[in-house]
């Protein structure tokens, strides 16, 4: 029976990590689904969001605000900052390259990633900085099953974000414009859609989701450094590919699967092999079903 409780605890840990991957993967899949761009700088938006949260928490705690209000304000401030950064990045780095070969855009995304990492290393050094506790991490026990408030909030928040994003895409005017631009940007413009505004909004939403993931990640693993978003972003990208990049529920599913696989690998095989297993999943998916779990093969006219 003890083995069963250990397994359940590992599942809970996997769901928590998977929820963070899912939040980041939602940003990847938003941008790719609308503009067919894999934004490899997305992981560094997480890092920027973490630093924004790091510097805003002491100010808010010093104001004597209630804990729940501090959490909300930290997330809001990080989301606003990362959304503005995402829009600025799209306008400065990616907009001039529309219609260019995909390799040029990919190299530019990598350059933006390296620029952000090195800029923050120069500004704040490469040393990790402790992130203050804003969410109570006291264990919550149900028999031999243990969890904490950070885990519960992270899982719930990721599910809420996915549902809200899906409703936004399906029901709102801007969401319909995003779907139109993803299908045919030229035709969408002829029908009155402002593609520049639509693409900027896409980057804003995707970057805002990265900021939410940053706050949740730092609450669980309270260290911030300029390179923290690199591996996290890569694993989230694998989650997006696994679920079906460009598909919102697929990003969520892929995040949970990657989180569970990583947690169970660390518990039952080796913590040193966890990353290898995750990247092995990417290779298998690309070989067996490149469109991902929820993706469909679509014929292309030539």
Short mmCIF file of C-alpha atoms in Angstrom, two decimals:
data_model
loop_
_atom_site.label_atom_id
_atom_site.label_comp_id
_atom_site.label_asym_id
_atom_site.label_seq_id
_atom_site.Cartn_x
_atom_site.Cartn_y
_atom_site.Cartn_z
CA UNK A 1 0.00 0.00 0.00
CA UNK A 2 2.87 2.39 0.70
CA UNK A 3 3.96 1.95 -2.91
CA UNK A 4 0.48 2.99 -4.06
CA UNK A 5 0.59 6.19 -1.99
CA UNK A 6 4.05 7.00 -3.34
CA UNK A 7 2.71 6.50 -6.87
CA UNK A 8 -0.26 8.80 -6.20
CA UNK A 9 2.04 11.48 -4.76
CA UNK A 10 4.22 11.25 -7.86
CA UNK A 11 1.13 11.64 -10.05
CA UNK A 12 0.20 14.80 -8.14
CA UNK A 13 3.74 16.16 -8.54
CA UNK A 14 3.62 15.32 -12.23
CA UNK A 15 0.33 17.15 -12.66
CA UNK A 16 1.79 20.23 -10.97
CA UNK A 17 4.86 20.33 -13.22
CA UNK A 18 2.70 19.41 -16.20
CA UNK A 19 0.39 22.32 -15.45
CA UNK A 20 3.32 24.71 -15.73
CA UNK A 21 4.43 23.10 -18.99
CA UNK A 22 0.84 23.34 -20.22
CA UNK A 23 0.64 27.08 -19.51
CA UNK A 24 3.84 27.68 -21.46
CA UNK A 25 2.78 25.29 -24.24
CA UNK A 26 -0.47 27.24 -24.61
CA UNK A 27 1.62 30.29 -25.50
CA UNK A 28 3.64 28.31 -28.05
CA UNK A 29 0.53 26.87 -29.64
CA UNK A 30 -1.25 30.25 -29.74
CA UNK A 31 1.56 31.88 -31.71
CA UNK A 32 2.12 28.90 -34.00
CA UNK A 33 -1.58 28.41 -34.62
CA UNK A 34 -2.06 32.02 -35.75
CA UNK A 35 1.20 32.98 -37.49
CA UNK A 36 2.92 29.59 -37.99
CA UNK A 37 5.91 30.79 -35.97
CA UNK A 38 7.76 28.70 -33.37
CA UNK A 39 8.83 31.44 -30.97
CA UNK A 40 11.91 29.97 -29.32
CA UNK A 41 12.23 33.18 -27.27
CA UNK A 42 9.03 32.19 -25.46
CA UNK A 43 10.96 30.41 -22.71
CA UNK A 44 12.81 33.63 -21.95
CA UNK A 45 9.52 35.48 -21.54
CA UNK A 46 9.06 33.15 -18.55
CA UNK A 47 12.35 34.38 -17.17
CA UNK A 48 11.33 38.01 -17.67
CA UNK A 49 8.02 37.33 -15.92
CA UNK A 50 9.89 35.73 -13.03
CA UNK A 51 12.09 38.81 -12.57
CA UNK A 52 9.06 41.12 -12.75
CA UNK A 53 7.39 39.03 -10.05
CA UNK A 54 10.60 38.93 -8.01
CA UNK A 55 10.85 42.73 -7.83
CA UNK A 56 7.13 43.37 -7.38
CA UNK A 57 6.59 40.97 -4.46
CA UNK A 58 8.61 42.92 -1.81
CA UNK A 59 6.87 46.15 -2.80
CA UNK A 60 3.41 44.59 -2.47
CA UNK A 61 4.24 42.74 0.75
CA UNK A 62 5.62 45.98 2.19
CA UNK A 63 2.28 47.67 1.52
CA UNK A 64 0.61 45.30 3.99
CA UNK A 65 -1.84 43.89 1.46
CA UNK A 66 -3.65 40.57 2.07
CA UNK A 67 -1.83 37.51 0.72
CA UNK A 68 -4.47 36.66 -1.89
CA UNK A 69 -4.40 40.22 -3.24
CA UNK A 70 -0.61 40.11 -3.40
CA UNK A 71 -0.77 36.92 -5.47
CA UNK A 72 -3.30 38.43 -7.88
CA UNK A 73 -1.37 41.69 -8.25
CA UNK A 74 1.94 39.88 -8.80
CA UNK A 75 0.39 37.80 -11.57
CA UNK A 76 -1.30 40.86 -13.13
CA UNK A 77 1.91 42.93 -13.10
CA UNK A 78 3.94 40.07 -14.59
CA UNK A 79 1.29 39.45 -17.25
CA UNK A 80 1.20 43.12 -18.26
CA UNK A 81 5.00 43.34 -18.44
CA UNK A 82 5.40 40.14 -20.45
CA UNK A 83 2.49 41.02 -22.75
CA UNK A 84 4.11 44.36 -23.60
CA UNK A 85 7.43 42.60 -24.17
CA UNK A 86 5.77 40.06 -26.46
CA UNK A 87 4.08 42.78 -28.51
CA UNK A 88 7.32 44.77 -28.76
CA UNK A 89 9.27 41.68 -29.81
CA UNK A 90 6.74 40.88 -32.51
CA UNK A 91 6.73 44.45 -33.79
CA UNK A 92 10.53 44.90 -33.80
CA UNK A 93 11.92 41.43 -34.55
CA UNK A 94 9.23 39.37 -36.29
CA UNK A 95 6.99 41.78 -38.23
CA UNK A 96 9.75 42.85 -40.67
CA UNK A 97 10.29 39.16 -41.50
CA UNK A 98 6.74 38.29 -42.53
CA UNK A 99 6.92 36.47 -45.83
CA UNK A 100 10.60 35.64 -45.30
CA UNK A 101 11.92 32.05 -45.32
CA UNK A 102 11.08 30.16 -42.13
CA UNK A 103 14.79 29.65 -41.40
CA UNK A 104 15.30 33.42 -41.14
CA UNK A 105 12.46 33.73 -38.63
CA UNK A 106 13.78 30.77 -36.63
CA UNK A 107 17.26 32.27 -36.41
CA UNK A 108 15.74 35.59 -35.33
CA UNK A 109 13.76 33.86 -32.55
CA UNK A 110 16.94 32.22 -31.27
CA UNK A 111 18.71 35.59 -31.43
CA UNK A 112 15.95 37.23 -29.38
CA UNK A 113 16.27 34.44 -26.82
CA UNK A 114 20.04 34.91 -26.50
CA UNK A 115 19.62 38.69 -26.34
CA UNK A 116 17.17 38.49 -23.42
CA UNK A 117 19.29 35.97 -21.52
CA UNK A 118 22.48 37.99 -21.84
CA UNK A 119 20.74 41.30 -21.16
CA UNK A 120 19.36 40.03 -17.86
CA UNK A 121 22.70 38.43 -16.99
CA UNK A 122 24.37 41.83 -17.44
CA UNK A 123 21.65 43.63 -15.47
CA UNK A 124 21.21 41.16 -12.60
CA UNK A 125 24.24 38.78 -12.86
CA UNK A 126 24.05 35.05 -13.45
CA UNK A 127 23.61 34.24 -9.75
CA UNK A 128 20.28 32.75 -8.76
CA UNK A 129 18.10 34.97 -6.58
CA UNK A 130 15.65 33.54 -4.00
CA UNK A 131 11.98 34.08 -4.77
CA UNK A 132 9.92 35.11 -1.71
CA UNK A 133 7.09 32.82 -0.64
CA UNK A 134 3.74 34.33 -1.61
CA UNK A 135 1.67 31.14 -1.49
CA UNK A 136 1.51 29.01 1.65
CA UNK A 137 3.46 25.80 1.03
CA UNK A 138 2.29 24.02 4.18
CA UNK A 139 1.54 20.38 3.33
CA UNK A 140 -2.07 19.29 2.98
CA UNK A 141 -2.44 15.65 3.96
CA UNK A 142 -5.23 13.26 3.02
CA UNK A 143 -4.19 10.05 4.69
CA UNK A 144 -0.72 9.33 3.32
CA UNK A 145 -1.27 11.50 0.27
CA UNK A 146 0.40 14.89 0.60
CA UNK A 147 0.16 18.04 -1.45
CA UNK A 148 0.21 21.80 -0.84
CA UNK A 149 -1.57 24.98 -1.85
CA UNK A 150 0.95 25.76 -4.61
CA UNK A 151 0.20 22.46 -6.33
CA UNK A 152 -3.58 22.87 -6.11
CA UNK A 153 -3.51 26.48 -7.33
CA UNK A 154 -1.14 25.65 -10.21
CA UNK A 155 -3.29 22.79 -11.52
CA UNK A 156 -6.54 24.73 -11.13
CA UNK A 157 -5.11 27.88 -12.71
CA UNK A 158 -3.79 26.04 -15.76
CA UNK A 159 -7.16 24.38 -16.37
CA UNK A 160 -8.98 27.70 -15.98
CA UNK A 161 -6.56 29.41 -18.39
CA UNK A 162 -7.08 26.67 -20.98
CA UNK A 163 -10.87 26.89 -20.74
CA UNK A 164 -10.85 30.70 -20.90
CA UNK A 165 -8.48 30.67 -23.88
CA UNK A 166 -10.60 28.14 -25.72
CA UNK A 167 -13.74 30.21 -25.11
CA UNK A 168 -11.91 33.37 -26.17
CA UNK A 169 -10.84 31.79 -29.46
CA UNK A 170 -14.26 30.28 -30.20
CA UNK A 171 -16.67 32.95 -28.96
CA UNK A 172 -15.15 36.42 -29.14
CA UNK A 173 -14.73 38.73 -32.12
CA UNK A 174 -10.96 38.89 -31.65
CA UNK A 175 -10.81 35.11 -31.37
CA UNK A 176 -12.67 34.74 -34.65
CA UNK A 177 -10.27 37.23 -36.22
CA UNK A 178 -7.36 35.13 -34.99
CA UNK A 179 -8.84 32.01 -36.56
CA UNK A 180 -9.43 33.89 -39.80
CA UNK A 181 -5.84 35.16 -39.92
CA UNK A 182 -4.54 31.65 -39.21
CA UNK A 183 -6.53 30.29 -42.17
CA UNK A 184 -5.70 33.01 -44.70
CA UNK A 185 -4.25 36.35 -43.61
CA UNK A 186 -4.86 37.98 -47.00
CA UNK A 187 -8.51 36.99 -47.16
CA UNK A 188 -8.99 38.01 -43.52
CA UNK A 189 -7.71 41.50 -44.33
CA UNK A 190 -10.13 41.75 -47.25
CA UNK A 191 -12.95 40.90 -44.83
CA UNK A 192 -11.96 43.75 -42.51
CA UNK A 193 -9.61 42.00 -40.03
CA UNK A 194 -6.60 44.05 -38.99
CA UNK A 195 -3.90 41.38 -39.15
CA UNK A 196 -1.31 43.55 -37.37
CA UNK A 197 -3.56 44.05 -34.35
CA UNK A 198 -4.58 40.39 -34.37
CA UNK A 199 -1.01 39.11 -34.44
CA UNK A 200 0.07 41.59 -31.75
CA UNK A 201 -2.81 40.41 -29.55
CA UNK A 202 -1.75 36.81 -30.13
CA UNK A 203 1.76 37.54 -28.90
CA UNK A 204 0.36 39.48 -25.94
CA UNK A 205 -1.83 36.57 -24.83
CA UNK A 206 0.91 33.98 -25.35
CA UNK A 207 3.45 36.06 -23.41
CA UNK A 208 0.91 36.71 -20.66
CA UNK A 209 0.45 32.96 -20.21
CA UNK A 210 4.23 32.64 -19.89
CA UNK A 211 4.10 35.19 -17.06
CA UNK A 212 1.43 33.17 -15.22
CA UNK A 213 3.60 30.07 -15.61
CA UNK A 214 6.60 32.02 -14.28
CA UNK A 215 4.84 32.99 -11.05
CA UNK A 216 3.61 29.42 -10.49
CA UNK A 217 7.02 27.94 -11.29
CA UNK A 218 8.84 30.32 -8.94
CA UNK A 219 6.32 29.59 -6.18
CA UNK A 220 7.18 25.89 -6.47
CA UNK A 221 10.92 26.27 -7.20
CA UNK A 222 11.90 29.59 -5.58
CA UNK A 223 15.02 30.52 -7.52
CA UNK A 224 15.28 33.03 -10.38
CA UNK A 225 18.17 33.32 -12.84
CA UNK A 226 18.62 34.49 -16.45
CA UNK A 227 18.69 30.95 -17.85
CA UNK A 228 15.73 29.46 -16.02
CA UNK A 229 13.44 29.66 -19.05
CA UNK A 230 15.62 27.73 -21.48
CA UNK A 231 14.94 24.13 -20.43
CA UNK A 232 11.42 24.96 -19.25
CA UNK A 233 10.63 26.45 -22.64
CA UNK A 234 12.06 23.46 -24.51
CA UNK A 235 10.01 20.98 -22.47
CA UNK A 236 6.89 23.06 -23.00
CA UNK A 237 7.62 23.07 -26.73
CA UNK A 238 7.83 19.26 -26.63
CA UNK A 239 4.49 19.25 -24.79
CA UNK A 240 2.95 21.41 -27.53
CA UNK A 241 4.30 19.10 -30.26
CA UNK A 242 3.14 16.00 -28.38
CA UNK A 243 -0.42 17.29 -27.95
CA UNK A 244 -0.59 18.79 -31.43
CA UNK A 245 0.96 22.22 -31.89
CA UNK A 246 -1.65 24.79 -32.83
CA UNK A 247 -4.36 22.94 -30.85
CA UNK A 248 -5.21 24.45 -27.45
CA UNK A 249 -6.51 21.28 -25.71
CA UNK A 250 -3.54 19.44 -27.24
CA UNK A 251 -1.09 21.79 -25.52
CA UNK A 252 -2.82 21.11 -22.22
CA UNK A 253 -2.80 17.36 -22.75
CA UNK A 254 0.84 17.38 -23.84
CA UNK A 255 1.88 19.39 -20.78
CA UNK A 256 0.23 16.97 -18.39
CA UNK A 257 1.72 13.94 -20.18
CA UNK A 258 5.25 15.37 -20.15
CA UNK A 259 4.92 16.34 -16.47
CA UNK A 260 3.72 12.86 -15.49
CA UNK A 261 6.42 11.12 -17.53
CA UNK A 262 9.13 13.31 -16.01
CA UNK A 263 7.87 12.78 -12.46
CA UNK A 264 7.52 9.00 -12.79
CA UNK A 265 10.93 8.71 -14.48
CA UNK A 266 12.59 10.55 -11.59
CA UNK A 267 10.78 8.39 -9.04
CA UNK A 268 11.17 4.93 -10.57
CA UNK A 269 14.08 5.06 -13.03
CA UNK A 270 16.58 7.87 -12.47
CA UNK A 271 16.45 11.61 -12.03
CA UNK A 272 19.42 11.85 -14.40
CA UNK A 273 17.44 10.24 -17.22
CA UNK A 274 14.29 12.39 -16.90
CA UNK A 275 15.36 14.94 -19.52
CA UNK A 276 16.57 12.19 -21.86
CA UNK A 277 13.19 10.46 -21.67
CA UNK A 278 11.34 13.73 -22.38
CA UNK A 279 13.46 14.48 -25.44
CA UNK A 280 13.12 10.85 -26.50
CA UNK A 281 9.35 11.38 -26.56
CA UNK A 282 9.86 14.25 -29.01
CA UNK A 283 11.87 12.00 -31.34
CA UNK A 284 9.26 9.23 -31.18
CA UNK A 285 6.39 11.65 -31.83
CA UNK A 286 8.13 13.21 -34.83
CA UNK A 287 8.80 9.75 -36.25
CA UNK A 288 5.43 8.14 -35.54
CA UNK A 289 2.83 10.94 -35.50
CA UNK A 290 4.33 14.36 -36.30
CA UNK A 291 0.95 16.06 -35.96
CA UNK A 292 0.72 15.09 -32.26
CA UNK A 293 -1.94 13.26 -30.28
CA UNK A 294 -4.85 15.52 -31.24
CA UNK A 295 -3.47 16.69 -34.58
CA UNK A 296 -4.78 15.51 -37.93
CA UNK A 297 -2.93 14.96 -41.16
CA UNK A 298 -3.98 17.66 -43.61
CA UNK A 299 -3.27 17.38 -47.31
CA UNK A 300 -1.56 20.33 -48.94
CA UNK A 301 -2.33 21.42 -52.49
CA UNK A 302 0.64 21.99 -54.73
#
